[in-house]
PDB file of C-alpha atoms in Angstrom:
ATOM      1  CA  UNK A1497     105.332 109.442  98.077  1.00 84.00           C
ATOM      2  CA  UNK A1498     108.675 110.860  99.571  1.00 90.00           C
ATOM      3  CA  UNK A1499     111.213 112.248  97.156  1.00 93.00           C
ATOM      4  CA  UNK A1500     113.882 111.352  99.648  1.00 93.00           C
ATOM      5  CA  UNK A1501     115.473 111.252 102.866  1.00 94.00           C
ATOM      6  CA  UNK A1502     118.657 113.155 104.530  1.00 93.00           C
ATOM      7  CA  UNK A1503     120.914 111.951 106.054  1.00 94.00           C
ATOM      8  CA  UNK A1504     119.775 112.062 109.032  1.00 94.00           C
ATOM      9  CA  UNK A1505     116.454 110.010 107.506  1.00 93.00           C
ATOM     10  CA  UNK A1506     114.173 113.017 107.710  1.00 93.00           C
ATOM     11  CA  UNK A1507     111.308 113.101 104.652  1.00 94.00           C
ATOM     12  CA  UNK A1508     111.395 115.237 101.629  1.00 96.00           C
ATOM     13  CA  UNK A1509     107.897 115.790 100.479  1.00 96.00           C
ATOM     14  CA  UNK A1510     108.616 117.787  97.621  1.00 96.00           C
ATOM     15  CA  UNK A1511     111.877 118.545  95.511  1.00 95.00           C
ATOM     16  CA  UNK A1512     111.257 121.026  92.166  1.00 96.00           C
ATOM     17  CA  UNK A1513     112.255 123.769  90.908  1.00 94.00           C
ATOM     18  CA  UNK A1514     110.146 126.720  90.116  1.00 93.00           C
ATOM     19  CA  UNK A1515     109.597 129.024  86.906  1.00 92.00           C
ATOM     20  CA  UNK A1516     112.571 130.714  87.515  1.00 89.00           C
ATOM     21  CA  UNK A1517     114.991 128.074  88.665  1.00 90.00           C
ATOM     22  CA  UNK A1518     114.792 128.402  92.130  1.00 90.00           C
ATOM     23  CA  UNK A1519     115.400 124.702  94.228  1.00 92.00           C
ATOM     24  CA  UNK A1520     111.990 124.515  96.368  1.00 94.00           C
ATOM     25  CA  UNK A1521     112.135 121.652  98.956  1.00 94.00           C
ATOM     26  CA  UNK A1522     108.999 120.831 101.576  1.00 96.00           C
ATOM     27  CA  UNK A1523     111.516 118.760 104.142  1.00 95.00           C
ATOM     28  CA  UNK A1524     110.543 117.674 107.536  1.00 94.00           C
ATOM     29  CA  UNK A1525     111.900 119.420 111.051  1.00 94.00           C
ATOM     30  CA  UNK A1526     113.746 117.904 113.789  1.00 92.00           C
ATOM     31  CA  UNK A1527     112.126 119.972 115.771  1.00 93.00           C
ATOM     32  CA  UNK A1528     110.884 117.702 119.076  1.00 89.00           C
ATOM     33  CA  UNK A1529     108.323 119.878 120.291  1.00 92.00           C
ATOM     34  CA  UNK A1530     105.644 119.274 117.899  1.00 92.00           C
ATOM     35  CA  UNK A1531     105.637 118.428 114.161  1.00 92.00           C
ATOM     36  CA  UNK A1532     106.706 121.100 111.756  1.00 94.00           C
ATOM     37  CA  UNK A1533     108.196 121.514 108.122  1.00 95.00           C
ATOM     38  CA  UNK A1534     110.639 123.507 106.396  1.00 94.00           C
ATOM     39  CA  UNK A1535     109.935 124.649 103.000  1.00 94.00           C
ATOM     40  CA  UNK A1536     113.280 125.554 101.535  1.00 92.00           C
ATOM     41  CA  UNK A1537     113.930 127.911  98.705  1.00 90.00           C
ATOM     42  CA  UNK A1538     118.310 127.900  97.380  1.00 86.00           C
ATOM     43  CA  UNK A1539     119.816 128.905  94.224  1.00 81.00           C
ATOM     44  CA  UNK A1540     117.271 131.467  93.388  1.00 75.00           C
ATOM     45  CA  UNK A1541     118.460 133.127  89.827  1.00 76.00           C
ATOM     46  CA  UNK A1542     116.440 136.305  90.218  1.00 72.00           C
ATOM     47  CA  UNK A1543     117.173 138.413  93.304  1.00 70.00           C
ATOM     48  CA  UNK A1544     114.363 140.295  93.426  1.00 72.00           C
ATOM     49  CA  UNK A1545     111.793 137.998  94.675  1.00 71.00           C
ATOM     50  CA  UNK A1546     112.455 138.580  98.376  1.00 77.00           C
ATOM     51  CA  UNK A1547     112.720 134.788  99.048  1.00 77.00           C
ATOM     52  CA  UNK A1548     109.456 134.381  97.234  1.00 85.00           C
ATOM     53  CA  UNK A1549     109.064 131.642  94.818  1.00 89.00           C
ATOM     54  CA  UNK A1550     106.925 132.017  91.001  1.00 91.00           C
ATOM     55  CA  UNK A1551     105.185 129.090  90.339  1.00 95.00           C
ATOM     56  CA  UNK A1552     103.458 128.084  87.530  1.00 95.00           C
ATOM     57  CA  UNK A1553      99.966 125.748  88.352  1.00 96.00           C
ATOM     58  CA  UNK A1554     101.794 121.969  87.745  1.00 97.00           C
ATOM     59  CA  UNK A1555     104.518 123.840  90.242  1.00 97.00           C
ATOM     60  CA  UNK A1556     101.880 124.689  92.890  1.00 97.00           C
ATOM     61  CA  UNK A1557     100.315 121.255  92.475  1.00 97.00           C
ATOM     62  CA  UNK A1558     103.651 119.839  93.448  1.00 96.00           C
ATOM     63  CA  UNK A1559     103.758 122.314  96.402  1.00 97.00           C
ATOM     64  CA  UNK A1560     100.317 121.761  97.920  1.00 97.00           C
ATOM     65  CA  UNK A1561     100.711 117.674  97.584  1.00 96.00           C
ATOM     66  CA  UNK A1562     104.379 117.847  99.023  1.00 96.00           C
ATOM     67  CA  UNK A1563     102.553 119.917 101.841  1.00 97.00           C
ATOM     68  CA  UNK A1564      99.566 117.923 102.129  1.00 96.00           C
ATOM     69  CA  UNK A1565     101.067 114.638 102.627  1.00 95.00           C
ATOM     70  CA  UNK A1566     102.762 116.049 105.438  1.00 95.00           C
ATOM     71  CA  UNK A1567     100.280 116.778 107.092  1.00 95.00           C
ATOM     72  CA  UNK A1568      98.044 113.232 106.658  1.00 94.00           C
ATOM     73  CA  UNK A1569     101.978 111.651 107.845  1.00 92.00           C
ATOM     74  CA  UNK A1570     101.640 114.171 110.979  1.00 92.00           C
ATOM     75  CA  UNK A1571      97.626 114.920 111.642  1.00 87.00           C
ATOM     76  CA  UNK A1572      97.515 111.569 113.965  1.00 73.00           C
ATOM     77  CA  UNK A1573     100.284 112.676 115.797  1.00 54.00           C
ATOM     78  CA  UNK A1574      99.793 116.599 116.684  1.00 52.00           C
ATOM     79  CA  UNK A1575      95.890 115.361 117.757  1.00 52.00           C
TER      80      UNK A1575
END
């Protein structure tokens, strides 16, 4: 289930933060050429990660569903 829209009514899959307080966000594109998604990473605490995110298992959980029902909303219409 969608954690919510933008303004612009595009889906967020996923909307958590991970084990060091970074804002992760699976959000779908605009993009017109073919389906694609952003996966979003703001207000990272540690700056040493190189944009990477540290999840814990419950965190990647969240990840892989956000992800995954993305892809059963978009399968039909990249096929």
């Amino acid at each position: 289930m969608p954690t919510g829209y933008t303004e612009r009514g595009f889906t967020d899959y996923a909307d958590f933060k991970d084990s060091y307080g970074a804002h992760v966000r699976v959000r779908e594109s605009s993009a017109a050429s073919e389906p694609k998604v952003w996966i979003f990473v703001d207000n990272r605490p540690v700056t040493d990660t190189n944009g990477a995110i540290h999840l814990t298992v419950e965190q990647a959980r969240v990840l892989i569903a956000g992800l995954q029902e993305w892809l059963d909303a978009n399968t039909t219409a990249a096929t």
